[in-house]
PDB file of C-alpha atoms in Angstrom:
ATOM      1  CA  ASN A   1     -68.439  84.587  88.010  1.00 85.00           C
ATOM      2  CA  LYS A   2     -65.419  83.041  86.325  1.00 92.00           C
ATOM      3  CA  ALA A   3     -64.738  80.492  89.075  1.00 93.00           C
ATOM      4  CA  LYS A   4     -68.287  79.142  89.049  1.00 92.00           C
ATOM      5  CA  LEU A   5     -68.374  79.182  85.256  1.00 92.00           C
ATOM      6  CA  LYS A   6     -65.090  77.244  85.090  1.00 95.00           C
ATOM      7  CA  GLU A   7     -66.363  74.632  87.551  1.00 94.00           C
ATOM      8  CA  LEU A   8     -69.627  74.133  85.664  1.00 95.00           C
ATOM      9  CA  LEU A   9     -67.869  73.834  82.312  1.00 96.00           C
ATOM     10  CA  GLU A  10     -65.388  71.319  83.730  1.00 95.00           C
ATOM     11  CA  ARG A  11     -68.408  69.259  84.837  1.00 94.00           C
ATOM     12  CA  GLY A  12     -69.834  69.418  81.324  1.00 95.00           C
ATOM     13  CA  ILE A  13     -72.714  71.716  82.276  1.00 95.00           C
ATOM     14  CA  ILE A  14     -73.491  74.321  79.610  1.00 93.00           C
ATOM     15  CA  ASP A  15     -77.235  74.879  80.164  1.00 93.00           C
ATOM     16  CA  ILE A  16     -78.612  76.796  83.129  1.00 92.00           C
ATOM     17  CA  LYS A  17     -81.338  74.181  83.492  1.00 93.00           C
ATOM     18  CA  ASP A  18     -78.670  71.550  84.240  1.00 94.00           C
ATOM     19  CA  VAL A  19     -77.059  73.408  87.166  1.00 95.00           C
ATOM     20  CA  PRO A  20     -77.149  70.883  90.059  1.00 94.00           C
ATOM     21  CA  ASP A  21     -79.472  71.630  92.961  1.00 91.00           C
ATOM     22  CA  ASP A  22     -76.549  71.421  95.412  1.00 91.00           C
ATOM     23  CA  PHE A  23     -74.336  73.824  93.422  1.00 94.00           C
ATOM     24  CA  LYS A  24     -73.529  76.854  95.563  1.00 93.00           C
ATOM     25  CA  LEU A  25     -75.241  79.991  94.223  1.00 92.00           C
ATOM     26  CA  SER A  26     -76.038  83.434  95.555  1.00 90.00           C
ATOM     27  CA  ASP A  27     -79.664  84.203  96.308  1.00 89.00           C
ATOM     28  CA  LYS A  28     -79.960  86.260  93.114  1.00 87.00           C
ATOM     29  CA  GLN A  29     -78.351  83.546  91.000  1.00 89.00           C
ATOM     30  CA  GLN A  30     -80.675  80.964  92.510  1.00 92.00           C
ATOM     31  CA  ILE A  31     -83.713  83.003  91.482  1.00 92.00           C
ATOM     32  CA  HIS A  32     -82.618  82.871  87.829  1.00 91.00           C
ATOM     33  CA  VAL A  33     -81.732  79.175  87.929  1.00 93.00           C
ATOM     34  CA  THR A  34     -85.057  78.287  89.541  1.00 93.00           C
ATOM     35  CA  ALA A  35     -86.975  80.386  87.008  1.00 93.00           C
ATOM     36  CA  ALA A  36     -85.182  78.662  84.124  1.00 92.00           C
ATOM     37  CA  LYS A  37     -85.740  75.175  85.556  1.00 94.00           C
ATOM     38  CA  THR A  38     -89.391  75.597  86.515  1.00 94.00           C
ATOM     39  CA  GLY A  39     -90.487  78.036  83.827  1.00 93.00           C
ATOM     40  CA  GLN A  40     -92.151  80.062  86.561  1.00 94.00           C
ATOM     41  CA  THR A  41     -91.905  83.825  87.017  1.00 95.00           C
ATOM     42  CA  TYR A  42     -90.523  85.293  90.237  1.00 94.00           C
ATOM     43  CA  ILE A  43     -92.120  88.588  91.308  1.00 95.00           C
ATOM     44  CA  ASP A  44     -91.490  90.459  94.557  1.00 95.00           C
ATOM     45  CA  ARG A  45     -94.818  92.284  94.513  1.00 96.00           C
ATOM     46  CA  ASP A  46     -94.350  94.035  97.843  1.00 96.00           C
ATOM     47  CA  LYS A  47     -91.023  95.646  96.940  1.00 96.00           C
ATOM     48  CA  ILE A  48     -92.279  96.655  93.496  1.00 97.00           C
ATOM     49  CA  ALA A  49     -95.379  98.224  95.037  1.00 96.00           C
ATOM     50  CA  GLU A  50     -93.213 100.038  97.589  1.00 96.00           C
ATOM     51  CA  LYS A  51     -91.107 101.540  94.810  1.00 96.00           C
ATOM     52  CA  ILE A  52     -94.123 102.569  92.719  1.00 96.00           C
ATOM     53  CA  ASP A  53     -95.714 104.269  95.725  1.00 95.00           C
ATOM     54  CA  SER A  54     -92.530 106.276  96.293  1.00 96.00           C
ATOM     55  CA  TRP A  55     -92.484 107.784  92.779  1.00 97.00           C
ATOM     56  CA  PRO A  56     -94.294 111.163  92.703  1.00 97.00           C
ATOM     57  CA  TYR A  57     -96.226 112.509  89.718  1.00 97.00           C
ATOM     58  CA  PRO A  58     -95.842 113.839  87.125  1.00 97.00           C
ATOM     59  CA  LEU A  59     -94.108 110.817  85.608  1.00 98.00           C
ATOM     60  CA  HIS A  60     -91.744 111.485  82.721  1.00 98.00           C
ATOM     61  CA  PHE A  61     -90.285 108.700  80.569  1.00 98.00           C
ATOM     62  CA  LEU A  62     -87.152 109.923  78.793  1.00 98.00           C
ATOM     63  CA  ASP A  63     -84.776 108.452  76.226  1.00 97.00           C
ATOM     64  CA  TYR A  64     -81.898 109.962  74.243  1.00 97.00           C
ATOM     65  CA  GLU A  65     -80.287 108.954  70.966  1.00 96.00           C
ATOM     66  CA  THR A  66     -76.697 110.009  70.419  1.00 96.00           C
ATOM     67  CA  PHE A  67     -73.872 110.176  67.892  1.00 95.00           C
ATOM     68  CA  SER A  68     -70.156 110.009  68.692  1.00 93.00           C
ATOM     69  CA  TYR A  69     -67.809 112.072  66.497  1.00 92.00           C
ATOM     70  CA  ALA A  70     -64.083 111.265  66.319  1.00 93.00           C
ATOM     71  CA  ILE A  71     -63.629 114.867  65.199  1.00 91.00           C
ATOM     72  CA  PRO A  72     -66.447 116.920  66.778  1.00 87.00           C
ATOM     73  CA  GLN A  73     -68.480 119.101  64.445  1.00 86.00           C
ATOM     74  CA  PHE A  74     -69.956 121.379  67.116  1.00 85.00           C
ATOM     75  CA  ASP A  75     -68.572 123.680  69.815  1.00 83.00           C
ATOM     76  CA  GLY A  76     -68.250 122.148  73.261  1.00 86.00           C
ATOM     77  CA  VAL A  77     -68.427 118.521  72.085  1.00 90.00           C
ATOM     78  CA  ARG A  78     -65.371 116.398  72.958  1.00 92.00           C
ATOM     79  CA  PRO A  79     -63.941 113.716  70.666  1.00 95.00           C
ATOM     80  CA  PHE A  80     -66.014 110.542  70.980  1.00 94.00           C
ATOM     81  CA  GLN A  81     -68.511 112.200  73.329  1.00 93.00           C
ATOM     82  CA  GLN A  82     -72.029 110.796  72.952  1.00 94.00           C
ATOM     83  CA  MET A  83     -73.703 113.921  71.561  1.00 94.00           C
ATOM     84  CA  CYS A  84     -77.494 113.953  71.935  1.00 95.00           C
ATOM     85  CA  PHE A  85     -79.385 114.577  68.726  1.00 95.00           C
ATOM     86  CA  GLN A  86     -82.814 113.201  69.673  1.00 97.00           C
ATOM     87  CA  TYR A  87     -85.092 112.572  72.618  1.00 98.00           C
ATOM     88  CA  SER A  88     -88.505 111.077  73.198  1.00 98.00           C
ATOM     89  CA  LEU A  89     -90.546 112.077  76.241  1.00 98.00           C
ATOM     90  CA  HIS A  90     -93.794 110.524  77.451  1.00 98.00           C
ATOM     91  CA  THR A  91     -95.454 112.277  80.390  1.00 97.00           C
ATOM     92  CA  ILE A  92     -98.300 111.339  82.751  1.00 97.00           C
ATOM     93  CA  ARG A  93     -99.237 114.495  84.660  1.00 95.00           C
ATOM     94  CA  GLU A  94    -101.278 112.778  87.372  1.00 93.00           C
ATOM     95  CA  LYS A  95    -102.611 109.345  88.190  1.00 91.00           C
ATOM     96  CA  GLY A  96    -105.168 108.290  85.602  1.00 90.00           C
ATOM     97  CA  ALA A  97    -104.295 111.127  83.212  1.00 94.00           C
ATOM     98  CA  GLU A  98    -103.783 110.648  79.490  1.00 96.00           C
ATOM     99  CA  VAL A  99    -100.233 110.074  78.334  1.00 97.00           C
ATOM    100  CA  GLU A 100     -98.633 113.039  76.540  1.00 97.00           C
ATOM    101  CA  HIS A 101     -95.799 112.679  74.047  1.00 97.00           C
ATOM    102  CA  ASN A 102     -93.184 115.224  73.009  1.00 97.00           C
ATOM    103  CA  TYR A 103     -89.978 114.758  71.084  1.00 97.00           C
ATOM    104  CA  PHE A 104     -87.057 116.457  69.422  1.00 97.00           C
ATOM    105  CA  LEU A 105     -84.999 115.296  66.441  1.00 97.00           C
ATOM    106  CA  ALA A 106     -82.198 117.375  64.966  1.00 95.00           C
ATOM    107  CA  THR A 107     -82.637 117.455  61.202  1.00 92.00           C
ATOM    108  CA  GLY A 108     -80.138 120.147  60.260  1.00 81.00           C
ATOM    109  CA  GLU A 109     -79.745 122.457  63.245  1.00 74.00           C
ATOM    110  CA  HIS A 110     -76.511 124.412  63.521  1.00 82.00           C
ATOM    111  CA  ASP A 111     -76.048 123.239  67.131  1.00 89.00           C
ATOM    112  CA  PRO A 112     -78.116 120.044  67.774  1.00 92.00           C
ATOM    113  CA  PRO A 113     -77.365 119.533  71.500  1.00 93.00           C
ATOM    114  CA  ARG A 114     -78.207 123.145  72.372  1.00 94.00           C
ATOM    115  CA  ALA A 115     -81.458 122.975  70.407  1.00 95.00           C
ATOM    116  CA  LEU A 116     -82.278 119.697  72.133  1.00 96.00           C
ATOM    117  CA  ALA A 117     -81.577 121.167  75.586  1.00 97.00           C
ATOM    118  CA  ALA A 118     -83.872 124.115  74.923  1.00 97.00           C
ATOM    119  CA  SER A 119     -86.639 121.854  73.644  1.00 97.00           C
ATOM    120  CA  LEU A 120     -86.408 119.465  76.580  1.00 97.00           C
ATOM    121  CA  LYS A 121     -86.517 122.236  79.157  1.00 97.00           C
ATOM    122  CA  GLY A 122     -89.602 123.642  77.464  1.00 96.00           C
ATOM    123  CA  HIS A 123     -91.394 120.284  77.637  1.00 96.00           C
ATOM    124  CA  MET A 124     -90.327 119.520  81.232  1.00 94.00           C
ATOM    125  CA  SER A 125     -91.035 122.879  82.817  1.00 83.00           C
ATOM    126  CA  GLY A 126     -92.621 122.945  86.264  1.00 86.00           C
ATOM    127  CA  ASP A 127     -92.544 120.164  88.849  1.00 88.00           C
ATOM    128  CA  LEU A 128     -90.456 117.292  87.511  1.00 94.00           C
ATOM    129  CA  GLY A 129     -91.894 114.607  89.784  1.00 96.00           C
ATOM    130  CA  THR A 130     -90.158 111.434  88.561  1.00 98.00           C
ATOM    131  CA  VAL A 131     -88.022 111.055  85.440  1.00 98.00           C
ATOM    132  CA  PHE A 132     -87.788 107.432  84.315  1.00 98.00           C
ATOM    133  CA  VAL A 133     -84.961 106.170  82.140  1.00 98.00           C
ATOM    134  CA  TRP A 134     -83.659 102.714  81.276  1.00 97.00           C
ATOM    135  CA  TYR A 135     -80.041 102.410  82.464  1.00 96.00           C
ATOM    136  CA  GLU A 136     -79.577 105.685  84.296  1.00 96.00           C
ATOM    137  CA  ALA A 137     -75.790 105.924  83.912  1.00 96.00           C
ATOM    138  CA  PHE A 138     -76.225 106.762  80.233  1.00 96.00           C
ATOM    139  CA  GLU A 139     -78.912 109.459  80.504  1.00 97.00           C
ATOM    140  CA  LYS A 140     -77.433 111.011  83.644  1.00 98.00           C
ATOM    141  CA  THR A 141     -74.029 111.312  82.007  1.00 97.00           C
ATOM    142  CA  ARG A 142     -75.573 112.983  78.966  1.00 97.00           C
ATOM    143  CA  ASN A 143     -77.396 115.410  81.270  1.00 97.00           C
ATOM    144  CA  SER A 144     -74.184 116.254  83.124  1.00 97.00           C
ATOM    145  CA  GLU A 145     -72.366 116.809  79.841  1.00 96.00           C
ATOM    146  CA  MET A 146     -75.059 119.161  78.553  1.00 96.00           C
ATOM    147  CA  ALA A 147     -75.061 121.005  81.886  1.00 97.00           C
ATOM    148  CA  ALA A 148     -71.323 121.614  81.458  1.00 95.00           C
ATOM    149  CA  MET A 149     -71.725 122.626  77.807  1.00 95.00           C
ATOM    150  CA  PHE A 150     -74.600 125.036  78.405  1.00 95.00           C
ATOM    151  CA  PRO A 151     -74.370 126.869  81.759  1.00 96.00           C
ATOM    152  CA  GLU A 152     -77.793 128.426  81.186  1.00 97.00           C
ATOM    153  CA  TYR A 153     -79.280 124.903  81.430  1.00 97.00           C
ATOM    154  CA  ALA A 154     -77.027 123.608  84.215  1.00 97.00           C
ATOM    155  CA  ASP A 155     -79.637 123.952  86.971  1.00 97.00           C
ATOM    156  CA  PHE A 156     -82.276 122.289  84.812  1.00 97.00           C
ATOM    157  CA  PHE A 157     -80.168 119.229  84.009  1.00 97.00           C
ATOM    158  CA  ALA A 158     -79.020 118.940  87.624  1.00 97.00           C
ATOM    159  CA  GLU A 159     -82.675 118.857  88.664  1.00 97.00           C
ATOM    160  CA  VAL A 160     -83.493 116.249  86.025  1.00 98.00           C
ATOM    161  CA  ASN A 161     -80.710 114.023  87.367  1.00 98.00           C
ATOM    162  CA  ALA A 162     -81.921 114.531  90.939  1.00 97.00           C
ATOM    163  CA  HIS A 163     -85.391 113.289  89.950  1.00 98.00           C
ATOM    164  CA  THR A 164     -84.230 110.383  87.782  1.00 98.00           C
ATOM    165  CA  GLN A 165     -85.213 106.793  88.547  1.00 98.00           C
ATOM    166  CA  ASP A 166     -83.943 103.762  86.632  1.00 98.00           C
ATOM    167  CA  LEU A 167     -86.901 101.579  85.681  1.00 98.00           C
ATOM    168  CA  MET A 168     -84.472  98.869  84.613  1.00 97.00           C
ATOM    169  CA  LYS A 169     -83.506  98.275  88.259  1.00 97.00           C
ATOM    170  CA  ILE A 170     -86.809  96.501  88.898  1.00 97.00           C
ATOM    171  CA  PHE A 171     -85.438  93.770  86.652  1.00 97.00           C
ATOM    172  CA  ALA A 172     -81.700  94.192  87.274  1.00 95.00           C
ATOM    173  CA  ASP A 173     -82.337  93.850  91.031  1.00 95.00           C
ATOM    174  CA  ASN A 174     -84.329  90.664  90.411  1.00 94.00           C
ATOM    175  CA  LEU A 175     -87.629  91.966  91.713  1.00 96.00           C
ATOM    176  CA  TYR A 176     -89.206  90.600  88.535  1.00 97.00           C
ATOM    177  CA  VAL A 177     -87.577  87.575  86.893  1.00 96.00           C
ATOM    178  CA  HIS A 178     -89.067  85.734  83.935  1.00 95.00           C
ATOM    179  CA  PRO A 179     -87.326  82.760  82.304  1.00 94.00           C
ATOM    180  CA  GLU A 180     -87.667  84.392  78.890  1.00 94.00           C
ATOM    181  CA  PHE A 181     -85.550  87.341  80.075  1.00 93.00           C
ATOM    182  CA  LYS A 182     -82.666  84.833  79.998  1.00 89.00           C
ATOM    183  CA  GLY A 183     -80.891  86.696  82.765  1.00 88.00           C
ATOM    184  CA  SER A 184     -81.003  90.041  80.958  1.00 91.00           C
ATOM    185  CA  SER A 185     -82.613  93.307  82.070  1.00 94.00           C
ATOM    186  CA  SER A 186     -82.418  94.847  78.587  1.00 94.00           C
ATOM    187  CA  ILE A 187     -85.643  96.523  77.528  1.00 94.00           C
ATOM    188  CA  LYS A 188     -85.512  94.455  74.336  1.00 92.00           C
ATOM    189  CA  LYS A 189     -85.745  91.291  76.476  1.00 94.00           C
ATOM    190  CA  VAL A 190     -88.289  92.615  78.971  1.00 96.00           C
ATOM    191  CA  LEU A 191     -90.706  94.248  76.518  1.00 96.00           C
ATOM    192  CA  PRO A 192     -91.638  91.145  74.447  1.00 95.00           C
ATOM    193  CA  VAL A 193     -92.528  89.293  77.665  1.00 95.00           C
ATOM    194  CA  LEU A 194     -94.501  92.002  79.448  1.00 96.00           C
ATOM    195  CA  VAL A 195     -95.942  93.811  76.430  1.00 96.00           C
ATOM    196  CA  PRO A 196     -95.875  91.372  73.484  1.00 95.00           C
ATOM    197  CA  GLU A 197     -98.046  93.631  71.334  1.00 94.00           C
ATOM    198  CA  LEU A 198     -95.155  96.116  71.097  1.00 93.00           C
ATOM    199  CA  SER A 199     -92.117  95.113  69.059  1.00 90.00           C
ATOM    200  CA  TYR A 200     -88.939  96.557  67.613  1.00 91.00           C
ATOM    201  CA  LYS A 201     -88.880  93.899  64.901  1.00 88.00           C
ATOM    202  CA  GLU A 202     -91.181  95.729  62.487  1.00 87.00           C
ATOM    203  CA  LEU A 203     -89.362  99.063  62.741  1.00 92.00           C
ATOM    204  CA  GLY A 204     -87.181 100.450  59.978  1.00 94.00           C
ATOM    205  CA  ILE A 205     -84.579 101.180  62.678  1.00 94.00           C
ATOM    206  CA  GLY A 206     -84.503  98.712  65.551  1.00 90.00           C
ATOM    207  CA  ASP A 207     -81.362  99.401  67.604  1.00 91.00           C
ATOM    208  CA  GLY A 208     -79.306 102.285  68.911  1.00 92.00           C
ATOM    209  CA  MET A 209     -76.255 101.761  66.696  1.00 94.00           C
ATOM    210  CA  THR A 210     -78.346 101.773  63.534  1.00 95.00           C
ATOM    211  CA  ALA A 211     -80.154 104.878  64.804  1.00 95.00           C
ATOM    212  CA  SER A 212     -76.860 106.690  65.374  1.00 95.00           C
ATOM    213  CA  ILE A 213     -75.387 105.889  61.962  1.00 95.00           C
ATOM    214  CA  SER A 214     -78.678 106.568  60.160  1.00 95.00           C
ATOM    215  CA  TRP A 215     -78.987 109.998  61.762  1.00 94.00           C
ATOM    216  CA  TYR A 216     -75.464 110.916  60.677  1.00 92.00           C
ATOM    217  CA  ARG A 217     -76.289 109.967  57.092  1.00 92.00           C
ATOM    218  CA  ALA A 218     -79.568 111.866  57.026  1.00 93.00           C
ATOM    219  CA  ALA A 219     -78.270 114.958  58.825  1.00 89.00           C
ATOM    220  CA  THR A 220     -74.929 115.396  57.042  1.00 86.00           C
ATOM    221  CA  TRP A 221     -74.808 113.623  53.696  1.00 84.00           C
ATOM    222  CA  THR A 222     -75.562 116.198  51.039  1.00 82.00           C
ATOM    223  CA  THR A 223     -75.765 113.476  48.381  1.00 87.00           C
ATOM    224  CA  LEU A 224     -78.708 111.755  50.084  1.00 88.00           C
ATOM    225  CA  ASP A 225     -81.973 112.320  48.220  1.00 91.00           C
ATOM    226  CA  GLU A 226     -84.815 114.002  50.116  1.00 92.00           C
ATOM    227  CA  GLU A 227     -87.090 110.967  50.050  1.00 94.00           C
ATOM    228  CA  GLU A 228     -84.452 108.786  51.713  1.00 94.00           C
ATOM    229  CA  ARG A 229     -83.657 111.526  54.231  1.00 94.00           C
ATOM    230  CA  ALA A 230     -87.338 111.881  55.162  1.00 95.00           C
ATOM    231  CA  ARG A 231     -87.686 108.107  55.532  1.00 96.00           C
ATOM    232  CA  ILE A 232     -84.713 107.925  57.901  1.00 96.00           C
ATOM    233  CA  PHE A 233     -86.071 110.747  60.050  1.00 96.00           C
ATOM    234  CA  ARG A 234     -89.482 108.995  60.237  1.00 96.00           C
ATOM    235  CA  ASP A 235     -87.784 105.753  61.257  1.00 96.00           C
ATOM    236  CA  LEU A 236     -85.757 107.570  63.925  1.00 96.00           C
ATOM    237  CA  GLU A 237     -88.902 109.145  65.365  1.00 96.00           C
ATOM    238  CA  ALA A 238     -90.618 105.751  65.494  1.00 96.00           C
ATOM    239  CA  TYR A 239     -87.648 104.041  67.162  1.00 95.00           C
ATOM    240  CA  CYS A 240     -87.079 106.597  69.906  1.00 96.00           C
ATOM    241  CA  HIS A 241     -90.838 106.889  70.468  1.00 96.00           C
ATOM    242  CA  LEU A 242     -91.045 103.147  71.091  1.00 96.00           C
ATOM    243  CA  ASP A 243     -88.230 103.298  73.663  1.00 95.00           C
ATOM    244  CA  THR A 244     -90.262 105.603  75.910  1.00 97.00           C
ATOM    245  CA  LYS A 245     -93.645 104.090  74.997  1.00 97.00           C
ATOM    246  CA  ALA A 246     -92.187 100.752  76.078  1.00 97.00           C
ATOM    247  CA  MET A 247     -91.294 102.195  79.488  1.00 98.00           C
ATOM    248  CA  VAL A 248     -94.815 103.595  79.888  1.00 98.00           C
ATOM    249  CA  GLU A 249     -96.367 100.201  79.136  1.00 97.00           C
ATOM    250  CA  ILE A 250     -93.914  98.294  81.344  1.00 98.00           C
ATOM    251  CA  PHE A 251     -94.652 100.706  84.196  1.00 97.00           C
ATOM    252  CA  ASP A 252     -98.361 100.122  83.629  1.00 97.00           C
ATOM    253  CA  ARG A 253     -97.905  96.333  83.856  1.00 97.00           C
ATOM    254  CA  LEU A 254     -95.921  96.719  87.076  1.00 97.00           C
ATOM    255  CA  ASN A 255     -98.571  99.039  88.503  1.00 94.00           C
ATOM    256  CA  ARG A 256    -101.224  96.418  87.869  1.00 93.00           C
ATOM    257  CA  LEU A 257     -99.461  93.751  89.934  1.00 91.00           C
ATOM    258  CA  ASN A 258    -101.154  94.892  93.144  1.00 74.00           C
TER     259      ASN A 258
END
């Protein structure tokens, strides 16, 4: 917090590794300081195992990409609302089953969020089990917005929210702390440590802001040539796919801890 930061700076301490051993910290802060100083990973295996055991199958791993219009182009969308134009969904129907992948990307639909809602309901029909996201406030808010926009899907999105679990909380709640996370629970910090073979660095689109702007160009610019448009849509598919693939692989690593 600001008071502790001010005190450390006044003492000339700017590196977490130099925080004095007698400096008063909360238990969570101490975990991060110790990890940074020792280079050792902190893992609460029992609590992680307890959480994993509480998550019923099927397991769904869901991620949205959105665009925010100042002047909305579609009915029911508010100014600056994060309108969903894409999702990626990985599903594991039962323990040990093969991972399935489904997705939707609006490439010229008259009403992208409605088309997305219909597609998602079709791919998540039946028992929802557990719906994993990374930072639940974002996905849950999008679900609530689509429920309000499309009454015919209101019950579906309410059920999705009721079954949603935030995989990020394993890291945000300090059940798994690695010094290379550098205090962050962002998937872009966690993934390179737990699953180094997967990377956003080689993608044509590697972050959400670029994805949002690129989609707007490809979906609305009539002057864009077809080859460039197709390339952008391929890059968007690859980016969103990796977001949910990353969650699948991180879940797998957590599941192997015990």
